[in-house]
PDB file of C-alpha atoms in Angstrom:
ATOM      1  CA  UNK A1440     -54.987  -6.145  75.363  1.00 54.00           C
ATOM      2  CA  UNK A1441     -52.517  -5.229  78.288  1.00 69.00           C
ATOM      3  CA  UNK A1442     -48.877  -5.084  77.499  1.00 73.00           C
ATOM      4  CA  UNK A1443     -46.290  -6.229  80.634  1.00 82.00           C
ATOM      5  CA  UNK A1444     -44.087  -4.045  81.957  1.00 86.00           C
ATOM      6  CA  UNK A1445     -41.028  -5.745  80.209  1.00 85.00           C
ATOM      7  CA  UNK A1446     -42.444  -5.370  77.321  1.00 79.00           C
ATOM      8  CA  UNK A1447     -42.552  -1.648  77.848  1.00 83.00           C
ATOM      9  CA  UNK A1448     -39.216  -1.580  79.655  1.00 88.00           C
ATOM     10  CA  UNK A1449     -37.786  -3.630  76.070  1.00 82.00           C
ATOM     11  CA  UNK A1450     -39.040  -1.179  74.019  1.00 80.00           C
ATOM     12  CA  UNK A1451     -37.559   1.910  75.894  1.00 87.00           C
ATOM     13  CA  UNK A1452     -34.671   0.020  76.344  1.00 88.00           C
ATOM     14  CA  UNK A1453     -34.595   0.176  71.750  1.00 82.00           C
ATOM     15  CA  UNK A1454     -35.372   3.590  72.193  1.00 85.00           C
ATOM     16  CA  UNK A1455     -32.552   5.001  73.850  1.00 91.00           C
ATOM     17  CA  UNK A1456     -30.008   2.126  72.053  1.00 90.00           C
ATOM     18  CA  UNK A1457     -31.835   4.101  68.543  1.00 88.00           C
ATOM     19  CA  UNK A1458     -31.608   7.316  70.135  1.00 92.00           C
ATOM     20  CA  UNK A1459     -27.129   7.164  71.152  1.00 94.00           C
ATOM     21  CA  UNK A1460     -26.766   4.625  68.010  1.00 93.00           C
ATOM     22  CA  UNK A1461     -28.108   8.016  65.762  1.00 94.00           C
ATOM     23  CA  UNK A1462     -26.730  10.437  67.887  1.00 96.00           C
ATOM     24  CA  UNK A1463     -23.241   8.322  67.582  1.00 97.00           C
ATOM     25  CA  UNK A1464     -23.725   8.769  63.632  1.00 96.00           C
ATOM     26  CA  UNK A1465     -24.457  12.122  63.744  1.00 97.00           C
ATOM     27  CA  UNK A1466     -21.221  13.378  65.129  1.00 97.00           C
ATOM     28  CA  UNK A1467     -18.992  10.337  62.956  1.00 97.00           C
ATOM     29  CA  UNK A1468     -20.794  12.520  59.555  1.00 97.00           C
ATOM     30  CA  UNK A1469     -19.826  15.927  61.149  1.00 97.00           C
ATOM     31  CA  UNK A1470     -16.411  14.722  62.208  1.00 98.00           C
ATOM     32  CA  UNK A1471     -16.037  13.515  58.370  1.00 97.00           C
ATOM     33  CA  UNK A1472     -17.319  15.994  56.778  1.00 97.00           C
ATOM     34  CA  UNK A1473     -15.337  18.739  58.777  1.00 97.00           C
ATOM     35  CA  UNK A1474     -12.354  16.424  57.661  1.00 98.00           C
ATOM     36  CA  UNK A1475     -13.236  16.621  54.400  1.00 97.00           C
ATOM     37  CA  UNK A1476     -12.871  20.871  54.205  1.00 96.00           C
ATOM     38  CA  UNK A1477     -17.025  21.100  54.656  1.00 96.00           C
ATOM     39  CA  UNK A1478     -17.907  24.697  56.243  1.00 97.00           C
ATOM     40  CA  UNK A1479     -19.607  24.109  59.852  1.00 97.00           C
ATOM     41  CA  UNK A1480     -23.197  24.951  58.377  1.00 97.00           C
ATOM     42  CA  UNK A1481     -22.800  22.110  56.236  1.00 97.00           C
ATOM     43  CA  UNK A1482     -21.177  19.615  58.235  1.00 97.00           C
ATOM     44  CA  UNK A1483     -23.975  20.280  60.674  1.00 97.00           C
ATOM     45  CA  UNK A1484     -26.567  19.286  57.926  1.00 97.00           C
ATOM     46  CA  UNK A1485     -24.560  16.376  57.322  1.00 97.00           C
ATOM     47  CA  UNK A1486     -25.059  15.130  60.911  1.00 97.00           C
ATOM     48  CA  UNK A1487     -28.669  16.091  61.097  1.00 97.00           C
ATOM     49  CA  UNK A1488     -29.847  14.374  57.917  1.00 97.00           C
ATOM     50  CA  UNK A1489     -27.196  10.934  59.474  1.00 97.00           C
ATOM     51  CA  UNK A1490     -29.211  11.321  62.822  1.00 97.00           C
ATOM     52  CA  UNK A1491     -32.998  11.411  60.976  1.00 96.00           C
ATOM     53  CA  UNK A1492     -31.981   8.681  58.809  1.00 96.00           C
ATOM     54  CA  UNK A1493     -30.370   6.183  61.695  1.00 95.00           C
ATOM     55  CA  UNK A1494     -32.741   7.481  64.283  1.00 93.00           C
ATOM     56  CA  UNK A1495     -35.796   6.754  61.689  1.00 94.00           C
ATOM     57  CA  UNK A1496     -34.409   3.052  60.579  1.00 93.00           C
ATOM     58  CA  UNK A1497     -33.854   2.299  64.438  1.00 89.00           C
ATOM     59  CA  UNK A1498     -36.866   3.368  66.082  1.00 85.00           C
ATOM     60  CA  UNK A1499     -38.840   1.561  62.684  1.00 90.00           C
ATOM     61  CA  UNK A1500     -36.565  -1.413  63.442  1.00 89.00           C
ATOM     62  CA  UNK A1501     -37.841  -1.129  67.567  1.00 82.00           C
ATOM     63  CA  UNK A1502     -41.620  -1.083  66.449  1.00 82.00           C
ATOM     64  CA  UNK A1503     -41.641  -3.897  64.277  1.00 88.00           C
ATOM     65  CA  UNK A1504     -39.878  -6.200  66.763  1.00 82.00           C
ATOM     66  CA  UNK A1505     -41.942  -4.430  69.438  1.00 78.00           C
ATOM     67  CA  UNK A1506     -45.065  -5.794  67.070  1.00 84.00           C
ATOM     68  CA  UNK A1507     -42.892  -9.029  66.955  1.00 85.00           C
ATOM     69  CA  UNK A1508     -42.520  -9.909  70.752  1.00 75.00           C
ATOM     70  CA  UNK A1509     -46.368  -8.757  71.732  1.00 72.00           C
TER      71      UNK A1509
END
């Protein structure tokens, strides 16, 4: 089976929306946890485990309607 081009142009399209959605949550947990007295080390943990988590739910969220549309 072939998939169209705006198929493929859709789903990079989710990618990169996943992608600055997670990367936007990332930095709101490290801004809030560097407000809330956290040492850097930590608030950078913070944001890594928000961007795995949001990036993960997104792109999951991409492939099923990816799977939806085809």
């Amino acid at each position: 089976m072939t998939t169209s081009p705006t198929h493929l142009m859709l789903l990079a399209l989710g990618l990169v929306v996943a992608l600055l959605l997670a990367l936007l949550a990332a930095a709101g947990a490290a801004k809030l946890a560097r407000l809330d007295g956290a040492t850097y080390p930590a608030a950078l943990a913070r944001a890594a485990s928000a961007f795995a988590v949001t990036f993960t739910l997104a792109a999951t969220l991409t492939g099923v309607l990816a799977q939806v549309l085809s």
